[in-house]
Amino acid sequence: MENNSRGAWGSRFGFIMASAGSAIGLGNLWKFPYLAGANGGGAFVLVYLGIVILLGFTMMLGELSIGRATKLNQYGAYKKINPKFGFIGGIGILTGFLILSFYSVVGGWVIKYIFQYIMGGVQQADKMGYFVSFITNPYEPLIWHGLFMAATLFIVLGGVSGGIEKASKIMMPLLFLFLIIIAIRSLTLPGAMEGLKYFLIPNWSKFNLDVLVKAMGQVFFSLSLGMGTLVTYGSYLEGHEDLPSNALTIPALDTLAALLAGIAIMPAVFAFNQEPGAGPGLMFGTLPNIFASMPLGNLFGLMFFVLVFFAAVTSAISLLEVPVSWAMDSLKWSRTKAVWIFAGLCFVIGIGASLSNGPWEQKFYFFSKDGQNFFDVLDYLTSNILLPLGGVFMSLFITFVWGYDNAFKEIKIGSKNNFAIGGFWKMSMMVGVPLMMALVFLQQTGVLAKLIGQ
Ligand code: PFF
């Protein structure tokens, strides 16, 4: 009975588009191409693919089955299985909330650039300088951050099938279409092959444990794992859905988007003799430079930032849905009240994240000797600590609390061919996930570097 008032997906396609929408985001579009380029090209891509298969599939299936078995939000789901373990869900809800606060600031930059391209592109000769002066301005980025949050709020207000699913079913196919068009354009530029080689040819000499850990962290963030997004989305699924096949399809689409992003960006960067640099500068400084010197560049620029917006907003709605679904189930709030309150709070925390790029000079020393601004603290804390922590907790929870018999019972509902997958899943969940997460933690705290003498 509760089920219907919580909402449910209208179709399998809609669920897959919404989940792929959550996974495909800023993480795929600028982080993956850069990471691959800087860490051995094809070698990184192969390692990344291996981890997606070993860890991504396993974790995703774990989250989906917890969600569908309990038909509850991230907190309620853990609590229902064992009342002592609601805290695992609580960590996830907090994580989502914190990620959205800074994600929305970057989403705001994307909307600003869409407007800029509608108005004829970035005119200033020094595109990187333009970007820096924009994000360090105390007021303007806040307006765009507010607009991005308003778009997210508006979609989530529409509910599961009427808002999230509907938006994803329109935005995700368009995203792929635009990405393919831009990838073809980029590949046909003179000199493109150098970039493709940089991105794809394996260079194993750059491979080390550090790269392995980076690839793991990227799999986590990119697949939206470790905070219960897939628990929440899984809770809106009906019994007849085949969970293992969904847990394969979503990572496959996410990986396809990451590869296409690399193929769209790197050849163009090399064709125009740009630096394949890291982070926001690549997307907001380097790419506008390329669009400015390309025939029909403004059109491609507009298309690119619209697709980035689709990617970012479909991830943001999944981040907002996690606390919203908790407040609706557990606090019995209406969707409208929950959406307004959480979006409002994220907006307020985001103000701090935005200002910390400019006038707010306060540095924090929790995670780095040199200090990090508030924006970087939020990013570091969530991606490198809270998400992996959520992952380990989930795997321990399934192994020791829920138990594999119960988990398999759930997974088998609606699935025909889970026999082979079952054994693999159990091994990977029991051994693979904790082992890999231990590696991430050791590396993050610098212990691993000391152990292997790097
Ligand atoms: N997967 C998104 C990206 O790659 O940008 C980010 C994200 C969304 C992380 C949702 C976590 C999450 F729950």
Coordinates of C-alpha atoms and ligand atoms in Angstrom, one line a residue:
M1 CA 0.0 0.0 0.0
E2 CA 2.8 2.3 1.0
N3 CA 4.3 1.5 -2.3
N4 CA 2.0 3.5 -4.5
S5 CA 2.1 6.6 -2.5
R6 CA 5.9 6.5 -2.6
G7 CA 5.9 6.4 -6.4
A8 CA 7.2 3.8 -8.8
W9 CA 9.0 3.7 -12.2
G10 CA 6.6 3.7 -15.2
S11 CA 8.8 1.4 -17.3
R12 CA 12.1 -0.4 -17.4
F13 CA 13.4 2.0 -19.9
G14 CA 12.5 4.9 -17.6
F15 CA 14.3 3.3 -14.7
I16 CA 17.4 2.7 -16.7
M17 CA 17.5 6.2 -18.1
A18 CA 17.1 7.6 -14.6
S19 CA 19.8 5.4 -13.1
A20 CA 22.2 6.0 -16.1
G21 CA 21.3 9.7 -15.6
S22 CA 22.4 9.6 -12.0
A23 CA 25.7 7.8 -13.0
I24 CA 26.5 9.9 -16.1
G25 CA 27.5 13.3 -14.9
L26 CA 30.4 15.7 -14.4
G27 CA 32.5 12.8 -13.3
N28 CA 32.4 11.2 -16.7
L29 CA 32.6 14.4 -18.8
W30 CA 35.7 16.1 -17.5
K31 CA 37.3 13.8 -14.9
F32 CA 37.5 10.6 -16.8
P33 CA 39.1 11.9 -20.0
Y34 CA 41.7 13.7 -18.0
L35 CA 42.4 10.9 -15.6
A36 CA 42.8 8.4 -18.5
G37 CA 45.1 10.8 -20.4
A38 CA 47.3 11.5 -17.4
N39 CA 47.5 7.9 -16.1
G40 CA 48.6 5.8 -19.0
G41 CA 45.8 6.2 -21.5
G42 CA 44.4 2.8 -22.6
A43 CA 46.1 1.2 -19.6
F44 CA 43.9 3.3 -17.3
V45 CA 40.8 2.6 -19.4
L46 CA 41.4 -1.1 -19.2
V47 CA 42.0 -1.0 -15.5
Y48 CA 38.9 1.1 -15.1
L49 CA 36.8 -1.4 -17.1
G50 CA 38.1 -4.3 -15.0
I51 CA 37.1 -2.5 -11.8
V52 CA 33.7 -1.6 -13.2
I53 CA 33.1 -5.3 -13.9
L54 CA 34.4 -6.5 -10.5
L55 CA 33.3 -3.8 -8.2
G56 CA 30.8 -1.6 -10.0
F57 CA 28.4 -4.5 -10.9
T58 CA 28.7 -6.0 -7.4
M59 CA 28.0 -2.8 -5.6
M60 CA 25.2 -1.8 -7.9
L61 CA 23.5 -5.2 -7.5
G62 CA 23.9 -4.9 -3.7
E63 CA 22.3 -1.5 -3.6
L64 CA 19.4 -2.3 -5.9
S65 CA 18.5 -5.5 -4.0
I66 CA 18.5 -3.7 -0.6
G67 CA 16.2 -1.0 -2.1
R68 CA 13.8 -3.3 -3.8
A69 CA 13.6 -5.8 -0.9
T70 CA 12.7 -3.1 1.6
K71 CA 10.9 -0.6 -0.7
L72 CA 12.3 2.1 1.5
N73 CA 14.7 5.0 1.4
Q74 CA 18.4 4.6 2.2
Y75 CA 18.0 5.0 6.0
G76 CA 14.7 3.1 6.3
A77 CA 16.0 0.2 4.2
Y78 CA 19.0 -0.6 6.5
K79 CA 16.9 0.0 9.5
K80 CA 14.2 -2.3 8.4
I81 CA 16.6 -5.2 7.8
N82 CA 18.2 -4.6 11.2
P83 CA 17.2 -1.7 13.5
K84 CA 20.8 -1.2 14.7
F85 CA 22.1 -0.4 11.2
G86 CA 20.1 2.7 10.2
F87 CA 23.3 4.7 10.7
I88 CA 24.8 3.3 7.4
G89 CA 21.9 4.8 5.5
G90 CA 22.3 8.0 7.5
I91 CA 25.8 8.4 6.4
G92 CA 24.7 8.0 2.8
I93 CA 22.0 10.6 3.1
L94 CA 24.4 13.1 4.6
T95 CA 26.9 12.3 1.8
G96 CA 24.3 13.0 -1.0
F97 CA 23.4 16.2 0.6
L98 CA 27.0 17.4 0.8
I99 CA 27.8 16.4 -2.8
L100 CA 24.8 18.2 -4.1
S101 CA 25.9 21.4 -2.4
F102 CA 29.0 21.8 -4.5
Y103 CA 27.8 19.9 -7.5
S104 CA 25.1 22.5 -7.9
V105 CA 27.7 25.3 -8.0
V106 CA 29.4 23.6 -11.0
G107 CA 26.0 23.0 -12.5
G108 CA 25.4 26.7 -12.2
W109 CA 28.7 27.4 -14.2
V110 CA 27.3 25.1 -16.9
I111 CA 24.1 27.1 -17.2
K112 CA 26.1 30.3 -17.4
Y113 CA 28.1 28.9 -20.3
I114 CA 24.9 27.8 -22.1
F115 CA 23.7 31.4 -21.9
Q116 CA 27.1 32.6 -23.0
Y117 CA 26.9 30.4 -26.1
I118 CA 23.4 31.5 -26.9
M119 CA 24.7 35.1 -26.8
G120 CA 27.5 34.3 -29.2
G121 CA 30.2 32.5 -27.2
V122 CA 33.0 33.6 -24.9
Q123 CA 34.3 36.8 -26.5
Q124 CA 37.3 37.5 -24.2
A125 CA 40.6 36.4 -25.8
D126 CA 41.9 34.8 -22.6
K127 CA 39.2 32.2 -22.0
M128 CA 40.9 30.8 -18.9
G129 CA 41.1 34.3 -17.4
Y130 CA 37.4 34.8 -18.2
F131 CA 36.6 31.6 -16.3
V132 CA 38.7 32.5 -13.3
S133 CA 37.3 36.0 -13.1
F134 CA 33.7 34.5 -13.3
I135 CA 34.1 31.9 -10.6
T136 CA 35.9 34.3 -8.2
N137 CA 33.2 36.9 -8.5
P138 CA 31.2 36.9 -5.2
Y139 CA 27.7 37.3 -6.6
E140 CA 27.3 36.2 -10.2
P141 CA 28.0 32.4 -9.7
L142 CA 25.4 32.4 -6.9
I143 CA 22.7 33.4 -9.3
W144 CA 23.5 30.5 -11.6
H145 CA 23.9 28.1 -8.6
G146 CA 20.4 29.1 -7.6
L147 CA 19.1 28.5 -11.1
F148 CA 20.6 25.1 -11.3
M149 CA 19.2 24.2 -7.9
A150 CA 15.8 25.5 -9.0
A151 CA 15.9 23.2 -12.1
T152 CA 16.7 20.3 -9.9
L153 CA 14.0 21.2 -7.4
F154 CA 11.4 21.6 -10.2
I155 CA 12.1 18.1 -11.6
V156 CA 12.1 16.3 -8.2
L157 CA 8.9 18.1 -7.3
G158 CA 7.3 16.2 -10.2
G159 CA 7.9 12.9 -8.4
V160 CA 9.4 9.6 -9.4
S161 CA 7.7 8.8 -12.7
G162 CA 6.3 12.3 -13.5
G163 CA 9.5 14.2 -12.7
I164 CA 12.7 12.2 -12.5
E165 CA 11.8 9.5 -15.0
K166 CA 10.2 11.9 -17.5
A167 CA 13.2 14.3 -17.5
S168 CA 15.7 11.4 -17.8
K169 CA 13.8 9.8 -20.7
I170 CA 14.2 13.1 -22.7
M171 CA 17.6 14.2 -21.6
M172 CA 19.6 11.0 -21.6
P173 CA 19.0 10.0 -25.3
L174 CA 19.7 13.6 -26.3
L175 CA 22.9 13.6 -24.3
F176 CA 24.1 10.5 -26.1
L177 CA 23.1 12.0 -29.5
F178 CA 25.0 15.3 -28.8
L179 CA 28.0 13.4 -27.4
I180 CA 28.2 11.2 -30.6
I181 CA 27.9 14.3 -32.9
I182 CA 30.7 16.1 -31.0
A183 CA 32.9 13.0 -30.9
I184 CA 32.6 12.6 -34.7
R185 CA 33.4 16.3 -35.2
S186 CA 36.4 16.0 -32.9
L187 CA 37.7 12.9 -34.6
T188 CA 37.5 14.5 -38.0
L189 CA 39.6 17.5 -37.1
P190 CA 43.1 17.5 -38.6
G191 CA 45.6 16.2 -36.1
A192 CA 42.9 14.4 -34.1
M193 CA 44.7 11.1 -34.0
E194 CA 47.4 12.3 -31.6
G195 CA 44.7 13.0 -29.0
L196 CA 43.0 9.6 -29.6
K197 CA 46.4 7.9 -29.1
Y198 CA 47.0 9.9 -25.9
F199 CA 43.6 8.8 -24.6
L200 CA 43.5 5.2 -25.7
I201 CA 46.9 3.6 -26.3
P202 CA 48.0 1.7 -23.2
N203 CA 51.1 3.0 -21.6
W204 CA 51.8 0.6 -18.8
S205 CA 54.9 2.4 -17.7
K206 CA 52.7 4.9 -15.9
F207 CA 50.7 2.2 -14.2
N208 CA 51.2 1.8 -10.4
L209 CA 49.1 1.3 -7.3
D210 CA 48.4 5.0 -7.1
V211 CA 46.7 4.8 -10.6
L212 CA 44.8 1.7 -9.5
V213 CA 43.4 3.6 -6.5
K214 CA 42.5 6.6 -8.7
A215 CA 40.6 4.3 -11.0
M216 CA 38.7 2.8 -8.1
G217 CA 37.7 6.2 -6.7
Q218 CA 36.6 7.2 -10.2
V219 CA 34.4 4.1 -10.6
F220 CA 32.7 4.9 -7.3
F221 CA 31.9 8.5 -7.9
S222 CA 31.0 7.9 -11.6
L223 CA 28.6 5.0 -10.9
S224 CA 26.9 7.0 -8.0
L225 CA 27.8 4.2 -5.6
G226 CA 28.3 4.2 -1.8
M227 CA 25.5 6.6 -0.7
G228 CA 22.3 4.8 -1.5
T229 CA 21.2 6.4 -4.7
L230 CA 20.6 3.0 -6.2
V231 CA 19.0 1.8 -3.0
T232 CA 16.5 4.7 -3.3
Y233 CA 16.0 4.2 -7.1
G234 CA 15.8 0.4 -6.5
S235 CA 13.0 1.0 -4.0
Y236 CA 10.8 2.3 -6.7
L237 CA 11.2 -1.0 -8.7
E238 CA 8.6 -3.7 -9.1
G239 CA 9.2 -7.3 -8.3
H240 CA 9.4 -8.5 -11.9
E241 CA 12.5 -6.5 -12.8
D242 CA 15.7 -8.4 -13.5
L243 CA 18.2 -6.8 -11.1
P244 CA 21.4 -8.5 -12.3
S245 CA 20.7 -7.4 -15.9
N246 CA 20.0 -3.8 -14.7
A247 CA 23.2 -3.9 -12.7
L248 CA 25.1 -4.7 -15.9
T249 CA 23.3 -2.2 -18.2
I250 CA 23.7 0.9 -16.0
P251 CA 27.5 0.6 -15.6
A252 CA 27.8 -0.3 -19.3
L253 CA 26.0 2.9 -20.3
D254 CA 28.1 5.0 -17.8
T255 CA 31.3 3.6 -19.2
L256 CA 30.2 4.2 -22.8
A257 CA 29.5 7.8 -21.9
A258 CA 32.9 8.2 -20.3
L259 CA 34.7 6.7 -23.3
L260 CA 32.7 8.9 -25.7
A261 CA 33.6 11.9 -23.6
G262 CA 37.2 11.1 -24.0
I263 CA 36.8 10.6 -27.7
A264 CA 35.0 13.9 -27.9
I265 CA 37.4 16.0 -25.9
M266 CA 41.0 14.6 -26.3
P267 CA 41.3 14.7 -30.1
A268 CA 40.1 18.3 -30.2
V269 CA 42.5 19.3 -27.4
F270 CA 45.4 17.9 -29.4
A271 CA 44.2 19.2 -32.8
F272 CA 44.3 22.7 -31.4
N273 CA 47.5 22.3 -29.5
Q274 CA 45.9 22.8 -26.1
E275 CA 47.1 21.4 -22.8
P276 CA 45.1 18.3 -21.7
G277 CA 44.9 19.9 -18.2
A278 CA 42.9 18.8 -15.2
G279 CA 39.6 19.7 -13.7
P280 CA 37.2 22.6 -14.4
G281 CA 39.8 24.5 -16.4
L282 CA 39.7 21.8 -19.1
M283 CA 35.9 22.2 -19.6
F284 CA 35.5 25.9 -18.9
G285 CA 38.8 27.3 -20.2
T286 CA 40.4 25.0 -22.7
L287 CA 37.2 23.8 -24.6
P288 CA 35.9 27.4 -25.1
N289 CA 39.3 28.2 -26.6
I290 CA 38.8 25.3 -29.1
F291 CA 35.2 26.2 -29.9
A292 CA 36.3 29.8 -30.7
S293 CA 38.7 28.6 -33.4
M294 CA 36.5 25.9 -34.9
P295 CA 34.0 26.4 -37.8
L296 CA 30.5 26.5 -36.3
G297 CA 32.2 26.6 -32.9
N298 CA 29.4 28.4 -31.2
L299 CA 26.9 25.8 -32.2
F300 CA 29.2 23.0 -31.0
G301 CA 29.9 25.0 -27.8
L302 CA 26.2 25.3 -27.2
M303 CA 25.5 21.7 -27.9
F304 CA 28.4 20.7 -25.6
F305 CA 27.2 22.7 -22.6
V306 CA 23.6 21.6 -23.1
L307 CA 24.7 18.0 -22.9
V308 CA 26.8 18.7 -19.8
F309 CA 23.8 20.3 -18.3
F310 CA 21.7 17.2 -19.0
A311 CA 24.4 15.1 -17.4
A312 CA 24.7 17.3 -14.4
V313 CA 21.0 17.8 -13.7
T314 CA 20.1 14.1 -14.0
S315 CA 22.8 13.4 -11.4
A316 CA 21.7 16.2 -9.2
I317 CA 18.1 15.0 -9.1
S318 CA 19.3 11.6 -7.8
L319 CA 21.3 13.3 -5.1
L320 CA 18.3 15.3 -4.0
E321 CA 15.9 12.3 -4.2
V322 CA 18.0 10.4 -1.5
P323 CA 17.2 12.8 1.4
V324 CA 13.7 13.6 0.0
S325 CA 12.7 10.0 0.0
W326 CA 14.0 9.6 3.5
A327 CA 12.0 12.5 4.8
M328 CA 8.9 11.3 3.0
D329 CA 9.2 7.7 4.4
S330 CA 10.5 8.3 7.8
L331 CA 9.3 11.8 8.8
K332 CA 6.1 11.6 6.8
W333 CA 6.8 14.9 5.1
S334 CA 5.1 15.7 1.8
R335 CA 7.3 15.6 -1.3
T336 CA 6.8 19.3 -1.7
K337 CA 8.0 20.1 1.8
A338 CA 11.0 17.8 1.7
V339 CA 12.1 19.0 -1.7
W340 CA 11.9 22.7 -0.7
I341 CA 13.7 22.2 2.6
F342 CA 16.6 20.0 1.3
A343 CA 17.1 22.0 -1.9
G344 CA 17.1 25.2 0.2
L345 CA 19.7 23.8 2.6
C346 CA 21.9 22.6 -0.2
F347 CA 21.6 26.0 -1.8
V348 CA 22.8 27.6 1.4
I349 CA 25.8 25.3 1.9
G350 CA 26.6 25.8 -1.8
I351 CA 26.9 29.5 -1.2
G352 CA 29.9 28.7 1.0
A353 CA 31.3 26.4 -1.7
S354 CA 30.9 29.1 -4.3
L355 CA 32.3 31.9 -2.2
S356 CA 35.3 29.8 -1.3
N357 CA 36.5 30.1 -4.9
G358 CA 36.7 33.8 -4.5
P359 CA 36.3 36.2 -1.6
W360 CA 36.1 33.6 1.2
E361 CA 39.8 32.8 1.7
Q362 CA 39.5 30.5 4.8
K363 CA 41.6 27.4 4.3
F364 CA 41.0 24.1 6.1
Y365 CA 43.7 21.7 7.1
F366 CA 41.7 18.4 7.7
F367 CA 42.9 16.6 4.6
S368 CA 45.9 18.4 3.3
K369 CA 48.9 20.0 4.7
D370 CA 48.7 22.9 2.3
G371 CA 45.1 23.6 3.1
Q372 CA 41.9 23.3 1.0
N373 CA 39.1 25.7 0.5
F374 CA 35.6 24.8 1.6
F375 CA 34.7 23.6 -2.0
D376 CA 37.6 21.2 -2.0
V377 CA 36.9 20.0 1.5
L378 CA 33.4 19.0 0.5
D379 CA 34.6 17.3 -2.6
Y380 CA 37.4 15.5 -0.9
L381 CA 35.4 14.4 2.2
T382 CA 32.5 13.0 0.1
S383 CA 34.3 11.4 -2.8
N384 CA 37.4 10.0 -1.0
I385 CA 36.1 9.2 2.4
L386 CA 32.3 9.1 2.7
L387 CA 31.5 7.2 -0.5
P388 CA 34.1 4.5 0.0
L389 CA 33.1 4.2 3.6
G390 CA 29.5 3.7 2.5
G391 CA 30.7 1.0 0.1
V392 CA 32.5 -1.0 2.8
F393 CA 29.6 -0.7 5.2
M394 CA 27.3 -2.0 2.6
S395 CA 29.4 -5.0 1.8
L396 CA 29.9 -5.9 5.5
F397 CA 26.2 -5.4 6.1
I398 CA 25.2 -7.8 3.3
T399 CA 27.8 -10.3 4.4
F400 CA 27.2 -10.3 8.2
V401 CA 23.8 -8.8 8.8
W402 CA 21.4 -9.3 5.9
G403 CA 23.1 -12.5 4.8
Y404 CA 23.6 -14.0 1.3
D405 CA 20.6 -16.2 1.5
N406 CA 18.2 -13.3 2.0
A407 CA 20.0 -11.2 -0.6
F408 CA 19.9 -14.1 -3.2
K409 CA 16.2 -14.6 -2.5
E410 CA 15.6 -11.0 -3.5
I411 CA 18.0 -11.1 -6.5
K412 CA 16.3 -14.2 -7.9
I413 CA 12.9 -12.5 -8.1
G414 CA 12.4 -11.5 -11.7
S415 CA 15.8 -12.8 -12.8
K416 CA 16.3 -15.9 -14.9
N417 CA 20.0 -16.4 -15.2
N418 CA 21.5 -15.4 -11.9
F419 CA 23.0 -18.8 -11.1
A420 CA 26.5 -18.0 -12.4
I421 CA 26.3 -14.4 -11.3
G422 CA 25.4 -15.5 -7.8
G423 CA 28.7 -17.1 -6.9
F424 CA 30.8 -14.3 -8.5
W425 CA 28.7 -11.7 -6.7
K426 CA 29.2 -13.3 -3.3
M427 CA 33.0 -13.6 -3.7
S428 CA 33.3 -10.1 -5.0
M429 CA 31.1 -8.6 -2.3
M430 CA 32.8 -10.6 0.5
V431 CA 36.4 -10.2 -0.6
G432 CA 36.8 -7.8 -3.5
V433 CA 34.9 -4.8 -2.1
P434 CA 36.5 -4.7 1.4
L435 CA 40.0 -5.4 -0.1
M436 CA 39.7 -2.7 -2.7
M437 CA 38.3 -0.2 -0.2
A438 CA 41.1 -0.9 2.2
L439 CA 43.5 -0.1 -0.6
V440 CA 41.7 3.2 -1.2
F441 CA 41.9 4.1 2.5
L442 CA 45.5 3.2 2.9
Q443 CA 46.4 5.2 -0.2
Q444 CA 44.3 8.2 0.9
T445 CA 46.0 8.3 4.3
G446 CA 49.4 8.0 2.8
V447 CA 50.1 4.7 4.5
L448 CA 50.3 2.8 1.2
A449 CA 52.9 5.2 -0.2
K450 CA 55.1 4.6 2.8
L451 CA 54.6 0.8 2.6
I452 CA 55.7 0.6 -1.0
G453 CA 58.3 3.3 -0.6
Q454 CA 57.0 5.8 -3.1
Ligands
PFF1 N1 27.8 10.0 -10.8 C1 27.9 11.4 -10.9 C2 29.0 11.9 -11.8 O1 29.7 11.0 -12.3 O2 29.1 13.1 -12.0 C3 28.0 12.0 -9.5 C4 27.2 11.4 -8.4 C5 25.8 11.4 -8.5 C6 27.8 10.8 -7.4 C7 25.0 10.8 -7.6 C8 27.0 10.2 -6.4 C9 25.7 10.1 -6.5 F1 24.9 9.5 -5.7

